[in-house]
Tab-separated table of C-alpha atoms and ligand atoms in Angstrom:
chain	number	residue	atom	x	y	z
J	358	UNK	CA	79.486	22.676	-18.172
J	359	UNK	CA	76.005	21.870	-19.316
J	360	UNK	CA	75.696	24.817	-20.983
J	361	UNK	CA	78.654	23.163	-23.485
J	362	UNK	CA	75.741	20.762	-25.108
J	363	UNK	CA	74.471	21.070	-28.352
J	364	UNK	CA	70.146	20.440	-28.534
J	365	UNK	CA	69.632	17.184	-30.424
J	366	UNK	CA	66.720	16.473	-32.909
J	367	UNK	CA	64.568	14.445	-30.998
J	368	UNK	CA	64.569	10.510	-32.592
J	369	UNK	CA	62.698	10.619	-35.455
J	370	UNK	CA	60.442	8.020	-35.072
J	371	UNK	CA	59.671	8.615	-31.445
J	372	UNK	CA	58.930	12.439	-32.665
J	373	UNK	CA	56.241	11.046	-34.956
J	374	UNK	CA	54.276	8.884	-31.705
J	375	UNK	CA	53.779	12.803	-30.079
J	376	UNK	CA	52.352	14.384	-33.729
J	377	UNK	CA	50.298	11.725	-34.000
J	378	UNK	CA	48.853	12.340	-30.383
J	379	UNK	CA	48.374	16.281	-31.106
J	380	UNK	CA	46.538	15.548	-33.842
J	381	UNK	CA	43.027	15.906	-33.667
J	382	UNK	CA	41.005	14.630	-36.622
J	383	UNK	CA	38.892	11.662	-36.263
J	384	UNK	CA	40.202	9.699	-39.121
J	385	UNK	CA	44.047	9.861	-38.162
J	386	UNK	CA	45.796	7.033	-39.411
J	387	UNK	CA	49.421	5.778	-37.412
J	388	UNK	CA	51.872	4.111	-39.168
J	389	UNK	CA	55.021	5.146	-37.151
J	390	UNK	CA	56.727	3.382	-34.460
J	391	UNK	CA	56.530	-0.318	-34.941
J	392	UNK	CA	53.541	-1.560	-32.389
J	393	UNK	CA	51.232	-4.598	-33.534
J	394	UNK	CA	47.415	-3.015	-33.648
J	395	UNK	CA	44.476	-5.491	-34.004
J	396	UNK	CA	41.657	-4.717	-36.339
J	397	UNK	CA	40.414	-2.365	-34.217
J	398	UNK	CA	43.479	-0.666	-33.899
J	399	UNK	CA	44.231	-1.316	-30.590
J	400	UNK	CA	47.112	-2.475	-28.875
J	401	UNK	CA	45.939	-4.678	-25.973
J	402	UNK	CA	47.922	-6.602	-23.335
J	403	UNK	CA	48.191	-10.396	-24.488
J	404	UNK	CA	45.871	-12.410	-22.316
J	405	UNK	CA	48.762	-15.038	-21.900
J	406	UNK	CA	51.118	-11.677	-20.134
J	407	UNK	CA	48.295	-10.819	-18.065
J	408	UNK	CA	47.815	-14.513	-16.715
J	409	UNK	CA	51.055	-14.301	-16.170
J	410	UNK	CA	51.466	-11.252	-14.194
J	411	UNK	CA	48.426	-12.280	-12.222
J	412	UNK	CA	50.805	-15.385	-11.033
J	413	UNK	CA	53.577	-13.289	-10.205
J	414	UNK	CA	51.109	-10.717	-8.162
J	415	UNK	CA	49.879	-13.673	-6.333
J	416	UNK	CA	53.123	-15.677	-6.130
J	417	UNK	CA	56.551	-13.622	-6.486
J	418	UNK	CA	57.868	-13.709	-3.183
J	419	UNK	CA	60.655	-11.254	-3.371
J	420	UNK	CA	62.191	-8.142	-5.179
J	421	UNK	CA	65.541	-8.575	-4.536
J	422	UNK	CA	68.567	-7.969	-6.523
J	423	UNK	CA	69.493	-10.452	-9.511
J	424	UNK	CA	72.588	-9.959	-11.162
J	425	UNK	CA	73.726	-7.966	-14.573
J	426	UNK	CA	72.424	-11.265	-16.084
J	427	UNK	CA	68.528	-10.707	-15.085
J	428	UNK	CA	66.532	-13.988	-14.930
J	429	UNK	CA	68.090	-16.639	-16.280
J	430	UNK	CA	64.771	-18.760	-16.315
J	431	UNK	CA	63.124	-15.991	-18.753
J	432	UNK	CA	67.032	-16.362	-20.800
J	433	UNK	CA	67.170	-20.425	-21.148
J	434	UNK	CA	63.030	-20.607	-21.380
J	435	UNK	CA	63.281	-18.534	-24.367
J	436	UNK	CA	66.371	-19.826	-26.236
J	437	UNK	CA	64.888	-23.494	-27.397
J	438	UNK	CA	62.312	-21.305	-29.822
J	439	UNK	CA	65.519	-19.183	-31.257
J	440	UNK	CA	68.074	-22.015	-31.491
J	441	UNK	CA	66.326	-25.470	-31.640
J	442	UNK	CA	66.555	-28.243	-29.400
J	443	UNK	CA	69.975	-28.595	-28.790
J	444	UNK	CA	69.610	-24.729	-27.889
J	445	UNK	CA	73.126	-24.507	-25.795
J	446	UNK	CA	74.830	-26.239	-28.638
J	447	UNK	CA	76.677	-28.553	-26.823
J	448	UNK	CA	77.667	-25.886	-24.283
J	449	UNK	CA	78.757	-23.313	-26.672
J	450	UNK	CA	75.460	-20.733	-26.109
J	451	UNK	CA	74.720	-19.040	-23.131
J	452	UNK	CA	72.390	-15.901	-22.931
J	453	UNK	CA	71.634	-13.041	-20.275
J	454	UNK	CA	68.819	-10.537	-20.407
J	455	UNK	CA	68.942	-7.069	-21.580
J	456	UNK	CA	66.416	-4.141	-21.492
J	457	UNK	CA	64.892	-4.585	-24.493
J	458	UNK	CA	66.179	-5.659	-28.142
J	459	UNK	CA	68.192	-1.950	-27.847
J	460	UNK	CA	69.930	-3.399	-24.713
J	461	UNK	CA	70.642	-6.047	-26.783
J	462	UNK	CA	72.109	-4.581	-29.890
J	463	UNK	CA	73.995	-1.849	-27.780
J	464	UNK	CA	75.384	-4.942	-25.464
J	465	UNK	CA	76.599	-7.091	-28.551
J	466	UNK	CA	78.346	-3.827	-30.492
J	467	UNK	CA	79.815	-3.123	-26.997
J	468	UNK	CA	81.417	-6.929	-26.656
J	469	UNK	CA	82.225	-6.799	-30.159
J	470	UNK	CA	84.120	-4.283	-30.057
J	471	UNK	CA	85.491	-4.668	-26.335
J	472	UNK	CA	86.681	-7.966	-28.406
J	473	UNK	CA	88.453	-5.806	-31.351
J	474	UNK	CA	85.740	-5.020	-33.410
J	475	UNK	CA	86.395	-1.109	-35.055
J	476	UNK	CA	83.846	-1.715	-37.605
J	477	UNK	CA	79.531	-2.974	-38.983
J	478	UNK	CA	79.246	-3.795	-42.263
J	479	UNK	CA	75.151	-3.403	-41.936
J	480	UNK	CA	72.361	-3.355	-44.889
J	481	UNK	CA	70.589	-0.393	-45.358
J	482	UNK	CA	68.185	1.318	-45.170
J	483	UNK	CA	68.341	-0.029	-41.044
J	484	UNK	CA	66.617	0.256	-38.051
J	485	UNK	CA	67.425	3.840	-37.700
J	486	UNK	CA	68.719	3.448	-33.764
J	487	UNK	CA	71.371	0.751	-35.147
J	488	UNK	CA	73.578	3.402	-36.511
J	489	UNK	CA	73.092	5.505	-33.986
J	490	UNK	CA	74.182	2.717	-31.431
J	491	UNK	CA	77.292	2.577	-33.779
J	492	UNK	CA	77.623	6.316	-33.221
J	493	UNK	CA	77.946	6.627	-30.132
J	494	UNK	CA	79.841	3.659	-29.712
J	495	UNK	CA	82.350	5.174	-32.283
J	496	UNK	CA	82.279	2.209	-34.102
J	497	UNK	CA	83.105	2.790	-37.866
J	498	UNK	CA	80.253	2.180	-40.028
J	499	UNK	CA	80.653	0.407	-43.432
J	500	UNK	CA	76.687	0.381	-45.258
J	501	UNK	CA	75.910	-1.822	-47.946
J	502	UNK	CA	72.755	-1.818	-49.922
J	503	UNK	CA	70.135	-4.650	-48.308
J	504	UNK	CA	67.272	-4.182	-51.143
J	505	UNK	CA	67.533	-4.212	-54.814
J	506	UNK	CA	65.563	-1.524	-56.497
J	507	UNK	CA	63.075	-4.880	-57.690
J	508	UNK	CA	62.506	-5.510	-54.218
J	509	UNK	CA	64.623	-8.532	-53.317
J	510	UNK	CA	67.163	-9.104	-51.117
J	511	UNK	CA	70.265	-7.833	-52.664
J	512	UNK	CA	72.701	-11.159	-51.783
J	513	UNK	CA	75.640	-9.707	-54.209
J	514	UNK	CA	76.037	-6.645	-51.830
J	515	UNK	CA	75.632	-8.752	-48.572
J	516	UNK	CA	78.190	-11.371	-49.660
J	517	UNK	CA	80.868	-8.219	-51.035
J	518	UNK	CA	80.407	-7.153	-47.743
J	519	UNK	CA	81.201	-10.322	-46.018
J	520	UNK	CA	84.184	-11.100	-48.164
J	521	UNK	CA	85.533	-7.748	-47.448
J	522	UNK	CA	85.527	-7.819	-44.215
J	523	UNK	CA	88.317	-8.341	-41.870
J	524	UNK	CA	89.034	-9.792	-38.203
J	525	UNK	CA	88.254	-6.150	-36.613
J	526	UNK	CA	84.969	-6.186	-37.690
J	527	UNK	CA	81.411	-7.775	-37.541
J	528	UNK	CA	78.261	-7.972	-39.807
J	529	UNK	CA	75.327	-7.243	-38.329
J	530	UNK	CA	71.944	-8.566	-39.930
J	531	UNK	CA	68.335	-8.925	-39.557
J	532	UNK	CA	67.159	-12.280	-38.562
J	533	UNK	CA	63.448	-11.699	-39.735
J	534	UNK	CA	61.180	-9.407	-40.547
J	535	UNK	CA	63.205	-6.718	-41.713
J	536	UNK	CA	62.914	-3.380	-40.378
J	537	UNK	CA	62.663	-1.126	-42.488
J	538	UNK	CA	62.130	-2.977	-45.557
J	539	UNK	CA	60.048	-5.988	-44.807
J	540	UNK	CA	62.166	-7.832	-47.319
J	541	UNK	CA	64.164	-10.776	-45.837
J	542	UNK	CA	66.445	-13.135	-47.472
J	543	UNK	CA	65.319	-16.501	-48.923
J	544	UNK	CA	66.313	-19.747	-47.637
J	545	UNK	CA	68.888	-20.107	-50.422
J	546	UNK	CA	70.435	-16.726	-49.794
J	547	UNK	CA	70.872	-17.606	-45.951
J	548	UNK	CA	72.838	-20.755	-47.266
J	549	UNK	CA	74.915	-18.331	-49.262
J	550	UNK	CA	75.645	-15.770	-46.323
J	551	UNK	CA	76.571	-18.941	-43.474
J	552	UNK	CA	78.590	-20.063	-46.258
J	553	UNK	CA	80.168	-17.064	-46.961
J	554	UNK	CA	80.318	-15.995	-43.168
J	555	UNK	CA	81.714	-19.448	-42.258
J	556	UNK	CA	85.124	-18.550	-44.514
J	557	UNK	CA	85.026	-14.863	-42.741
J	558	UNK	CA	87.356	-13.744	-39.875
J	559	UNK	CA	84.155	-10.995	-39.015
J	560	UNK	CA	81.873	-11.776	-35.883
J	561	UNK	CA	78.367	-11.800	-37.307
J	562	UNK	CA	76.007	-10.214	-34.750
J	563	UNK	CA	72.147	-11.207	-35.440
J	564	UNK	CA	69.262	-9.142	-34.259
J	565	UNK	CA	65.991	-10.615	-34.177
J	566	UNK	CA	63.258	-8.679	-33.229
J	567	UNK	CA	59.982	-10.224	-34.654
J	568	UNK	CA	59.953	-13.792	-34.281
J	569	UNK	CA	56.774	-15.216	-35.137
J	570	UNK	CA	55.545	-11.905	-37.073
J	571	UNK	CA	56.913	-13.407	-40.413
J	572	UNK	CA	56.032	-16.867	-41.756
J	573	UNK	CA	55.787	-18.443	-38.522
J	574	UNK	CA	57.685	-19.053	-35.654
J	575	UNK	CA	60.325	-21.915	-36.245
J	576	UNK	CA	60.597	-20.068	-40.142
J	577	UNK	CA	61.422	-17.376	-38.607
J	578	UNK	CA	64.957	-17.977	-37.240
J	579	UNK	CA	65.547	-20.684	-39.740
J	580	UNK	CA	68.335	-18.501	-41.560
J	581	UNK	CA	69.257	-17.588	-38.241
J	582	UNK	CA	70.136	-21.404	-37.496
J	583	UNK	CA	71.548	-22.362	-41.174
J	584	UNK	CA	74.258	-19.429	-40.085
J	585	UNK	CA	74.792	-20.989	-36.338
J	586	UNK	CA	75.404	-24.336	-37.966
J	587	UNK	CA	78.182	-23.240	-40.585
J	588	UNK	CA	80.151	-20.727	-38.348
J	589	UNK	CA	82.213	-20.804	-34.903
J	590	UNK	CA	80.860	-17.704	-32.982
J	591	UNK	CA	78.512	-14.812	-33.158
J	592	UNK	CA	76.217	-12.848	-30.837
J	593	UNK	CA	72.444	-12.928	-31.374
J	594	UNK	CA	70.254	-10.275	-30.038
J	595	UNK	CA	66.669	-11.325	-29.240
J	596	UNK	CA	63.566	-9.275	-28.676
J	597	UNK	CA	60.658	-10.034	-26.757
J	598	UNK	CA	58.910	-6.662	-26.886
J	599	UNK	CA	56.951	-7.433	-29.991
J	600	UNK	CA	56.346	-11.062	-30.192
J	601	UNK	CA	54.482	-10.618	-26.520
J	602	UNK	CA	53.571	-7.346	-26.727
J	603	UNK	CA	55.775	-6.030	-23.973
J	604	UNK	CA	56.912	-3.074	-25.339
J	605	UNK	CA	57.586	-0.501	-22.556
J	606	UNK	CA	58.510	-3.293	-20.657
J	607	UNK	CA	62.218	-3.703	-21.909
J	608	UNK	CA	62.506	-7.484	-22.556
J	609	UNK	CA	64.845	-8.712	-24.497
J	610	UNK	CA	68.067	-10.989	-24.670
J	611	UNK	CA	71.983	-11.165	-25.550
J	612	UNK	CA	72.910	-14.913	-26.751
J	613	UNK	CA	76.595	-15.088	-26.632
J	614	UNK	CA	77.888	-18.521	-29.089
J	615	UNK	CA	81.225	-19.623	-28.327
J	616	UNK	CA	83.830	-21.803	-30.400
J	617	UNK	CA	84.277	-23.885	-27.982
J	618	UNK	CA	82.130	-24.496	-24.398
J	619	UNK	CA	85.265	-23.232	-22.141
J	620	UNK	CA	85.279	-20.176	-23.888
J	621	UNK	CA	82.018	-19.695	-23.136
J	622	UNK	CA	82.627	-17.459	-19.410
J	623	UNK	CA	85.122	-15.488	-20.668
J	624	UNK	CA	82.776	-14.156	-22.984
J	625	UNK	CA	79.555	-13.751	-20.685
J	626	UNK	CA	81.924	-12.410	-17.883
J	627	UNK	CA	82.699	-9.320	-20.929
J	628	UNK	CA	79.325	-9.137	-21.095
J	629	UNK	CA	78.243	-8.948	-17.501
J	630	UNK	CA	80.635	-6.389	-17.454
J	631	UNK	CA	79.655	-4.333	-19.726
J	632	UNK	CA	76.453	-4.307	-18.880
J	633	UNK	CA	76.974	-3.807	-15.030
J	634	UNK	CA	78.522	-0.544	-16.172
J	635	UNK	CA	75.042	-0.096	-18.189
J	636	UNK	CA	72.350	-0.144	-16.538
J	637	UNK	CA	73.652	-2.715	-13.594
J	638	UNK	CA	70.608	-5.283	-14.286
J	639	UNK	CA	68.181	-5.583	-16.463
J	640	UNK	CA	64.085	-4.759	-15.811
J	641	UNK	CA	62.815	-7.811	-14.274
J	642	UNK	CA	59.127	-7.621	-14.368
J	643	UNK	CA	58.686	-8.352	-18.017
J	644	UNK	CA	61.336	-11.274	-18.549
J	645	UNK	CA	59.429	-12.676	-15.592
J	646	UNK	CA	56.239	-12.599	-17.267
J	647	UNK	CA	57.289	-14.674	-20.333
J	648	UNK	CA	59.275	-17.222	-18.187
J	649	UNK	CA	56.292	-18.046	-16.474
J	650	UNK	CA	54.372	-18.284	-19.758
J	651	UNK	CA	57.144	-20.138	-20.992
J	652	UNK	CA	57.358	-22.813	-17.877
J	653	UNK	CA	53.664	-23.557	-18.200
J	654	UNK	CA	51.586	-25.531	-21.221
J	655	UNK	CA	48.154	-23.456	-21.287
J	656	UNK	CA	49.803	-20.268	-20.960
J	657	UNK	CA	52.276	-21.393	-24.066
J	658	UNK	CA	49.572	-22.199	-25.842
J	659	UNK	CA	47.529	-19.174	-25.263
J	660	UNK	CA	50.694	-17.069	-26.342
J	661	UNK	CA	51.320	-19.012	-29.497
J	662	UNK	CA	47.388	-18.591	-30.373
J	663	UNK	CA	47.315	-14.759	-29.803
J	664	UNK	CA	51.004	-14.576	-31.968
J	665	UNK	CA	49.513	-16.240	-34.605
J	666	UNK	CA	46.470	-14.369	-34.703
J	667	UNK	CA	48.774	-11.117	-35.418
J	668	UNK	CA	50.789	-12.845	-38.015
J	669	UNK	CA	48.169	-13.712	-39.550
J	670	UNK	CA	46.517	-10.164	-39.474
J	671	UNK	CA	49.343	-8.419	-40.957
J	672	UNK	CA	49.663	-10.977	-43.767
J	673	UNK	CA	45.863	-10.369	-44.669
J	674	UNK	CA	46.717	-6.722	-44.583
J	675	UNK	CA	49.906	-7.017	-46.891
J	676	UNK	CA	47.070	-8.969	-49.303
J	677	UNK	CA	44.766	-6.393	-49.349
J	678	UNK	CA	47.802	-3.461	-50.112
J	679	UNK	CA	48.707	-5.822	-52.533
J	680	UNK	CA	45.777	-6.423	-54.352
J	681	UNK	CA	45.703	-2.535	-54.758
J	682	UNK	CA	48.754	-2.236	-56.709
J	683	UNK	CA	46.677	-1.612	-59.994
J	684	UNK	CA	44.719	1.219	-58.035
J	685	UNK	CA	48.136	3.172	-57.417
J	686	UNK	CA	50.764	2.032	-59.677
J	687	UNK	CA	54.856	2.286	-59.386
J	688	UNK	CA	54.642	2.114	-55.420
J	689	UNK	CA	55.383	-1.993	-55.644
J	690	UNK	CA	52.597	-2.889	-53.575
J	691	UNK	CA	51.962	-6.261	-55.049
J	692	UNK	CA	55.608	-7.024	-53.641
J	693	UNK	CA	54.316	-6.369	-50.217
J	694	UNK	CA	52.479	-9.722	-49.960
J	695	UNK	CA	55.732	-11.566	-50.268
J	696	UNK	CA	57.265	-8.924	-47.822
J	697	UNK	CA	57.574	-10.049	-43.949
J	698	UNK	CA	56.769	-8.538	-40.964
J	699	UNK	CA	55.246	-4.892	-39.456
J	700	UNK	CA	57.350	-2.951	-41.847
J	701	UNK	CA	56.953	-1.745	-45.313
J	702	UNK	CA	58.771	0.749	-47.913
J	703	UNK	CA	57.368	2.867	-49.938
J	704	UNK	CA	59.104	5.020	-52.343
J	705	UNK	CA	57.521	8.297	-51.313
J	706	UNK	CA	58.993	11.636	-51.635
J	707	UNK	CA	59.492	13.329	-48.675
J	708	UNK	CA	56.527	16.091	-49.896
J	709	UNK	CA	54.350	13.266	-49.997
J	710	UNK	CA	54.977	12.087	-46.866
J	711	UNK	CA	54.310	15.829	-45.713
J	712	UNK	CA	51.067	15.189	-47.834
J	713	UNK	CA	49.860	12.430	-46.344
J	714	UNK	CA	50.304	13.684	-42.771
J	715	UNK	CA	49.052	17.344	-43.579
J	716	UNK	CA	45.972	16.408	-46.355
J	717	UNK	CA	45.385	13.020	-45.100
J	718	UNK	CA	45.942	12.585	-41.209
J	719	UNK	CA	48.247	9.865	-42.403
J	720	UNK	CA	51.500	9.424	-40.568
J	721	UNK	CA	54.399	7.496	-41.587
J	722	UNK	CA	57.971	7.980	-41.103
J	723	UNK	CA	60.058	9.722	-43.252
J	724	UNK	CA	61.900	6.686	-44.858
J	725	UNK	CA	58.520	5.789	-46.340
J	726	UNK	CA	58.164	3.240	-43.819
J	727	UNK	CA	54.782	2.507	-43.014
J	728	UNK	CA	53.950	-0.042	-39.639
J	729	UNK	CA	51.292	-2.780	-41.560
J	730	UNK	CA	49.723	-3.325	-38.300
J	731	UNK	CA	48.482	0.366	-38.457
J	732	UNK	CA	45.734	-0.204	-41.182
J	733	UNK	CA	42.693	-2.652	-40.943
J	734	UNK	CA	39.475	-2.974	-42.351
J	735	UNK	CA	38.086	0.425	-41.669
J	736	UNK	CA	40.926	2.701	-42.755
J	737	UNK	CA	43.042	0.144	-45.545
J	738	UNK	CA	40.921	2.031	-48.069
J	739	UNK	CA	41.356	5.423	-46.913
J	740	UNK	CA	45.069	4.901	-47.124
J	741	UNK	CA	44.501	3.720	-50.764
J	742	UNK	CA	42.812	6.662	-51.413
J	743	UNK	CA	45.073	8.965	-49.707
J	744	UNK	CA	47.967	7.247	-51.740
J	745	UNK	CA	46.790	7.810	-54.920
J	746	UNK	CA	45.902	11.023	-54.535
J	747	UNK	CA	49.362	12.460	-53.047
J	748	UNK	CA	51.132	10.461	-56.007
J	749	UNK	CA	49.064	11.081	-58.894
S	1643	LMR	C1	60.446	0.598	-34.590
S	1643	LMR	O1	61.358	0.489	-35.406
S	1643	LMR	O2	59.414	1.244	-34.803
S	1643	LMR	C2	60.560	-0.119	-33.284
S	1643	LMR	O3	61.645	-0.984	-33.290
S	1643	LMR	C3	60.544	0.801	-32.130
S	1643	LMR	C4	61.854	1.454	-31.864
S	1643	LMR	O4	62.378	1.312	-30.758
S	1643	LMR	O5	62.369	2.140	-32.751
């Protein structure tokens, strides 16, 4: 039978981690897959994880089973920084964990649609695995176009595709930090969208993935919460693989809102479900980790101090790009410093994205995306360089 399967491309992105490896000048540069990098271009443990794995060395007592909902402590620690202080909303939120922010986007489509849902109306260009979550889930996908060619937000297609939408399907968007386009929607266009949404039959489903990586940490999720307040239900899936550096570690969470509080296990009992059928239980160790952070003040505090430190890295990077937009005109780089987030466009052809790999050591993906985080003092200007010579 398994002779019957096709060979698959390997992902994209993932691809682009191994080429990078192989390659074995000096100067390489690695603006792929979306890691944070300090100025030295590393990407170390956060001292505020490894005090907290050093408590749960010295202090978890068992390994036991949980159930499909992981911890719950890591869950309800986390959801007063996405929601606010009245994070349950009288009742009507309840979250569970999920491996990763890709558990969590696969488990929302999967409720959606166990719910009815045949169809995403989703900006792009997307987070590449998005679609192919939709794929696979043979969900029908409807694309609408999330940046104008100026570089904003494009709210005209965003509210079309809210008003066209109908009680089988759901909208997914990005809650911060988009990825790929590092363009988010302004405070005024959020209003627009809850408004809009609020008049929709569609269940909006809201992935945030970089929390604290944009303007700061409450900013972050503020369009997030102006949606929340204005509609009756939606599913929110969270991240905690970048914010606390946890990548291979699979944290992340599903946030299910409900219309009303005794609707509320109906829906989480779908989602158990479902993800019992998954992968049975989440990864525990990392969820773990940030509840204990979470649960104690210096630890907190450390965590907020080393998040801030990388926001405010990769803002002083997106300065520096775009004070170099007269060095290599038409790419838009002055736009990046109003841009949010590890992720940046730029309209490269695909030749010069073959350029920059093969002449420069410079690897990007082949959207044009390019991971901020990637450059720092010692290799911004190489980039420059390399830029300007593969477009001029
Ligand atoms: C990225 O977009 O680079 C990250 O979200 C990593 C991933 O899983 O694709």
């Amino acid at each position: 039978m398994l002779n019957n399967l096709k060979a698959q491309a390997p992902d994209a992105l993932l691809a682009l981690i191994k080429l990078h490896a192989e390659d074995e000048r000096s100067d390489k540069i690695d603006l792929g897959v979306g890691v944070y990098r300090t100025g030295d271009g590393d990407t170390p443990v956060f001292a505020a994880i490894k005090g907290a794995e050093q408590r749960l060395v010295d202090q978890q007592d068992s390994k036991s089973y949980l159930g499909p909902e992981g911890d719950m402590g890591f869950v309800n620690a986390m959801a007063p920084y996405v929601f606010g202080s009245d994070a349950t909303k009288g009742g009507r939120i309840q979250g569970m964990q999920t491996p990763g922010g890709t558990g969590a986007v696969r488990l929302a489509a999967a409720l959606a649609q166990a719910a009815g849902a045949k169809r995403v109306h989703f900006g792009v260009p997307s987070w590449p695995n998005h679609a192919q979550i939709f794929d696979d889930l043979e969900l029908e996908k409807a694309p609408f176009t999330h940046a104008t060619d100026s570089g904003e937000a494009d709210l005209d297609a965003v509210l079309n595709a809210i008003a066209s939408a109908t009680a089988e399907d759901t909208v997914l968007l990005h809650g911060c930090c988009h990825n790929p386009t590092g363009i988010d929607y302004t405070a005024e266009q959020w209003v627009a969208i809850a408004d809009a949404l609020a008049n929709s039959p569609a269940l909006p489903i809201l992935d945030i993935a970089y929390q604290g990586l944009g303007r700061g940490l409450e900013e972050d999720v503020a369009g997030v919460r102006a949606v929340l307040k204005a509609i009756p239900q939606a599913v929110i899936a969270y991240s905690c693989d970048k914010n606390f550096g946890m990548y291979r570690d699979r944290v992340g969470a599903l946030y299910m809102m409900a219309e009303k509080p005794d609707q509320l296990a109906t829906i989480t009992s779908n989602a158990n479900a479902l993800a019992r059928a998954s992968w049975s239980m989440p990864p525990d160790h990392g969820g773990a980790a940030v509840r204990v952070i979470l649960r104690d003040a210096d630890l907190t505090k450390l965590w907020l101090d080393e998040l801030e430190t990388m926001r405010l890295r990769m803002r002083d990077v997106r300065e520096q790009l775009a004070a170099a937009d007269n060095a290599v005109p038409g790419l838009g780089l002055a736009g990046l410093a109003d841009q949010n987030g590890l992720f940046a466009i730029l309209p490269l052809s695909k030749d010069q994205i073959q350029d920059m790999r093969s002449k420069h050591a410079i690897y990007m993906a082949g959207s044009g995306r390019i991971n901020i985080a990637g450059l720092h003092d010692g290799n911004i200007e190489k980039f420059i360089n390399a830029l300007a010579d593969v477009t001029g």
